[in-house]
Amino acid sequence: MPTPKVKAADFFLPFGRIGKSAAGILLAGELILALVAWQLSGGGLLPTPSRVLTSMTKILSESYFFDNFFSTLGLVLQAMGLSIVIAMVVSYLYLIPVFTPIARFIMKCRYLTLTGLIFLFTLLTSNGHSLKISLLIFGIVPFFVTSLVSVIDSIDKAEFELCKSLRMTNWEAWWEVVILGQLDQVFEVMRQNFAISWIMITMVEGLNMSEGGLGAMLIKSNKYIDLGSVFGILVIIFFIGVCSDYLLGMLRKWFFPYTTFNTRN
Amino acid sequence: MLDYKKEKLLLKASNINLKYDTRQILRDVNFEIFNVTRPDVIQGQVISLIGRSGIGKTQLFKILSGLIQPTSGTVLIGEEQRPVVAGEVGVIPQNYILFKHRTIYNNLKIGLANSGRKLSENEAKDIIEDHAKQFDLQDHLKKFPAQLSGGQRQRVSILQQVLTGNKFILLDEPFSGLDPIVKDKVDELLMKVSHLNEENTLIIVSHDIINTLALSDTAFILAQEPGKEGATITEVVDLMAMGYAWRPGIKADHTFLDLVLNIKSKL
Ligand SMILES: Nc1ncnc2c1ncn2[C@@H]1O[C@H](COP(=O)(O)OP(=O)(O)O)[C@@H](O)[C@H]1O
Ligand SMILES: [Mg+2]
């Protein structure tokens, strides 16, 4: 494709096309600007980027960081894995009338706050690890189901009609259109909701500090008002999130090449 | 005069009414489709249902294909005149919907897989590749639907239904959104499908009078009668009796164009 000439006005135009290299420069420029603004405004309560960087390198150089990191990663992956399986089962059954009310109820559970249920979950689970896992699952599943059901609801009715015209049974149509046809969307939902588990991790890890984890580290640093470390950990968490987001995006392209067609530009 | 005979009844729509709430969309729609035979030619039927936009063509299309049930009335098909069931009539909806997660090859394969024929993997492959060639799709088998143009998707859609083995194929607005050159290609393509089997019956639902009539042997005009709600068949145009059927290049014939104008004034 020939690279179109980039005009200054394109940078401010909706759907303006500026090309890859210009977009890269834009990103880097805005990042530097933000860091400079942060450095200049910091110094008081807010630790400056240089201080955050120092404490970050300190954190990263200590061995207990990796123990905590892997503890968190393990927890998140386990909870995400279980949640996505549960959410997929619930959402796929959503189109079968007997299961519809159950799926609807689970979606509404988004409005239940976890804090109120901690006591109940503590009684129901046998140890700290399973308490954390079940709280995470309980927190994540309603969001997953909500997103997945909206994916299913937006399936074009004509796709089911195509299945009928090809003599498929209802079950075959369900398999073809809802399961196979939407797998790429499941991936996207997973990517978009991955952040939720990171957000909940701090709260959940604070409940049971014995296994450590980034959340536990964060809570401890907060207690000692060590804002440099707090920001350091935050930045680390942020980067892990951004990387996993990117990774899942790449995997989606890899597994489902057809999703890359038909996008803007 | 053209030499042809009308034989067995293939499809009969009787007293079809369709209401949404109190709004009558279709009223007492009646028509019959017969197998037409010509000496020395294997030739199916091409029937058109012509009406202006919004009159209820797509609804009738869905009723004929068994996808929706009319408020009253019946559609009987085949020699045995059984009520139509979804899957017995091939449908090409207006937007040529395909399975977007399957390659073109696999979209065609799923049509063949539901044809009821017992085929080995290799036999299936040969049939698909052979048909793809005939329909000028051989270079696109590995692509996904989103990578094809509208006209190409339409061909895949038609081929998918042909491979399913249905004798009846319904097409909703097959000419819409195509440029004139591609429209001529659709003509050729539909003629090809029609020549595949004596009993192949294409039913074209369209508001594009000239392109549709040029292909058809019989046309039914769907319109409202003055003072009555709901569309019905107001006229049957027998293009075989008029000598316009099966004539390539008919679109340039002056008397044919007069017929087109005449029908246009009645929609
Ligand atoms: N599900 C529905 N409920 C109510 N009205 C409908 C429904 N589907 C179609 N209609 C109405 O039926 C009429 C005919 O629609 P349609 O068959 O799509 O027309 P066209 O001849 O352009 O294909 C339109 O006025 C449309 O608003
Ligand atoms: Mg229509």
PDB file of N, CA, C and O in Angstrom, chain A residues 22 42 54 86 123 165 192 195 200 226 231 244:
ATOM      1  N   ALA A  22       3.968   7.670  12.025  1.00  0.00           N
ATOM      2  CA  ALA A  22       3.487   8.883  12.680  1.00  0.00           C
ATOM      3  C   ALA A  22       2.766   8.527  13.977  1.00  0.00           C
ATOM      4  O   ALA A  22       2.915   9.200  15.004  1.00  0.00           O
ATOM      5  N   GLY A  42       5.798  16.621  40.461  1.00  0.00           N
ATOM      6  CA  GLY A  42       6.044  15.760  41.606  1.00  0.00           C
ATOM      7  C   GLY A  42       6.956  16.416  42.631  1.00  0.00           C
ATOM      8  O   GLY A  42       7.280  17.594  42.543  1.00  0.00           O
ATOM      9  N   THR A  54      13.640   4.352  40.606  1.00  0.00           N
ATOM     10  CA  THR A  54      14.624   3.834  41.567  1.00  0.00           C
ATOM     11  C   THR A  54      14.001   2.722  42.405  1.00  0.00           C
ATOM     12  O   THR A  54      14.585   1.645  42.557  1.00  0.00           O
ATOM     13  N   ILE A  86     -16.503 -21.509  33.330  1.00  0.00           N
ATOM     14  CA  ILE A  86     -17.845 -21.398  33.925  1.00  0.00           C
ATOM     15  C   ILE A  86     -18.701 -20.432  33.109  1.00  0.00           C
ATOM     16  O   ILE A  86     -19.853 -20.720  32.762  1.00  0.00           O
ATOM     17  N   LEU A 123     -16.396 -19.088  55.417  1.00  0.00           N
ATOM     18  CA  LEU A 123     -16.978 -20.279  56.025  1.00  0.00           C
ATOM     19  C   LEU A 123     -17.026 -21.439  55.038  1.00  0.00           C
ATOM     20  O   LEU A 123     -16.838 -22.580  55.404  1.00  0.00           O
ATOM     21  N   SER A 165     -31.497 -23.533   6.516  1.00  0.00           N
ATOM     22  CA  SER A 165     -31.607 -23.800   5.089  1.00  0.00           C
ATOM     23  C   SER A 165     -30.596 -24.852   4.664  1.00  0.00           C
ATOM     24  O   SER A 165     -30.737 -25.475   3.627  1.00  0.00           O
ATOM     25  N   GLN A 192     -10.628  -8.297  27.223  1.00  0.00           N
ATOM     26  CA  GLN A 192     -11.171  -7.061  27.792  1.00  0.00           C
ATOM     27  C   GLN A 192     -11.405  -7.175  29.293  1.00  0.00           C
ATOM     28  O   GLN A 192     -11.308  -6.193  30.018  1.00  0.00           O
ATOM     29  N   ALA A 195      -8.484  -7.356  32.803  1.00  0.00           N
ATOM     30  CA  ALA A 195      -8.169  -6.261  33.725  1.00  0.00           C
ATOM     31  C   ALA A 195      -8.943  -6.379  35.036  1.00  0.00           C
ATOM     32  O   ALA A 195      -8.424  -6.024  36.092  1.00  0.00           O
ATOM     33  N   MET A 200      -9.162  -6.800  41.085  1.00  0.00           N
ATOM     34  CA  MET A 200      -9.648  -7.456  42.301  1.00  0.00           C
ATOM     35  C   MET A 200      -8.535  -8.116  43.101  1.00  0.00           C
ATOM     36  O   MET A 200      -8.699  -8.411  44.275  1.00  0.00           O
ATOM     37  N   ASP A 226       5.034   4.088  52.036  1.00  0.00           N
ATOM     38  CA  ASP A 226       6.182   4.097  51.144  1.00  0.00           C
ATOM     39  C   ASP A 226       5.680   4.292  49.717  1.00  0.00           C
ATOM     40  O   ASP A 226       5.557   3.350  48.957  1.00  0.00           O
ATOM     41  N   PHE A 231       3.988   3.151  44.033  1.00  0.00           N
ATOM     42  CA  PHE A 231       3.946   3.502  42.605  1.00  0.00           C
ATOM     43  C   PHE A 231       4.761   2.528  41.770  1.00  0.00           C
ATOM     44  O   PHE A 231       4.385   2.184  40.655  1.00  0.00           O
ATOM     45  N   SER A 244       0.023  -8.494  28.795  1.00  0.00           N
ATOM     46  CA  SER A 244      -0.887  -9.620  28.598  1.00  0.00           C
ATOM     47  C   SER A 244      -1.995  -9.242  27.616  1.00  0.00           C
ATOM     48  O   SER A 244      -2.463 -10.061  26.829  1.00  0.00           O
TER      49      SER A 244
END
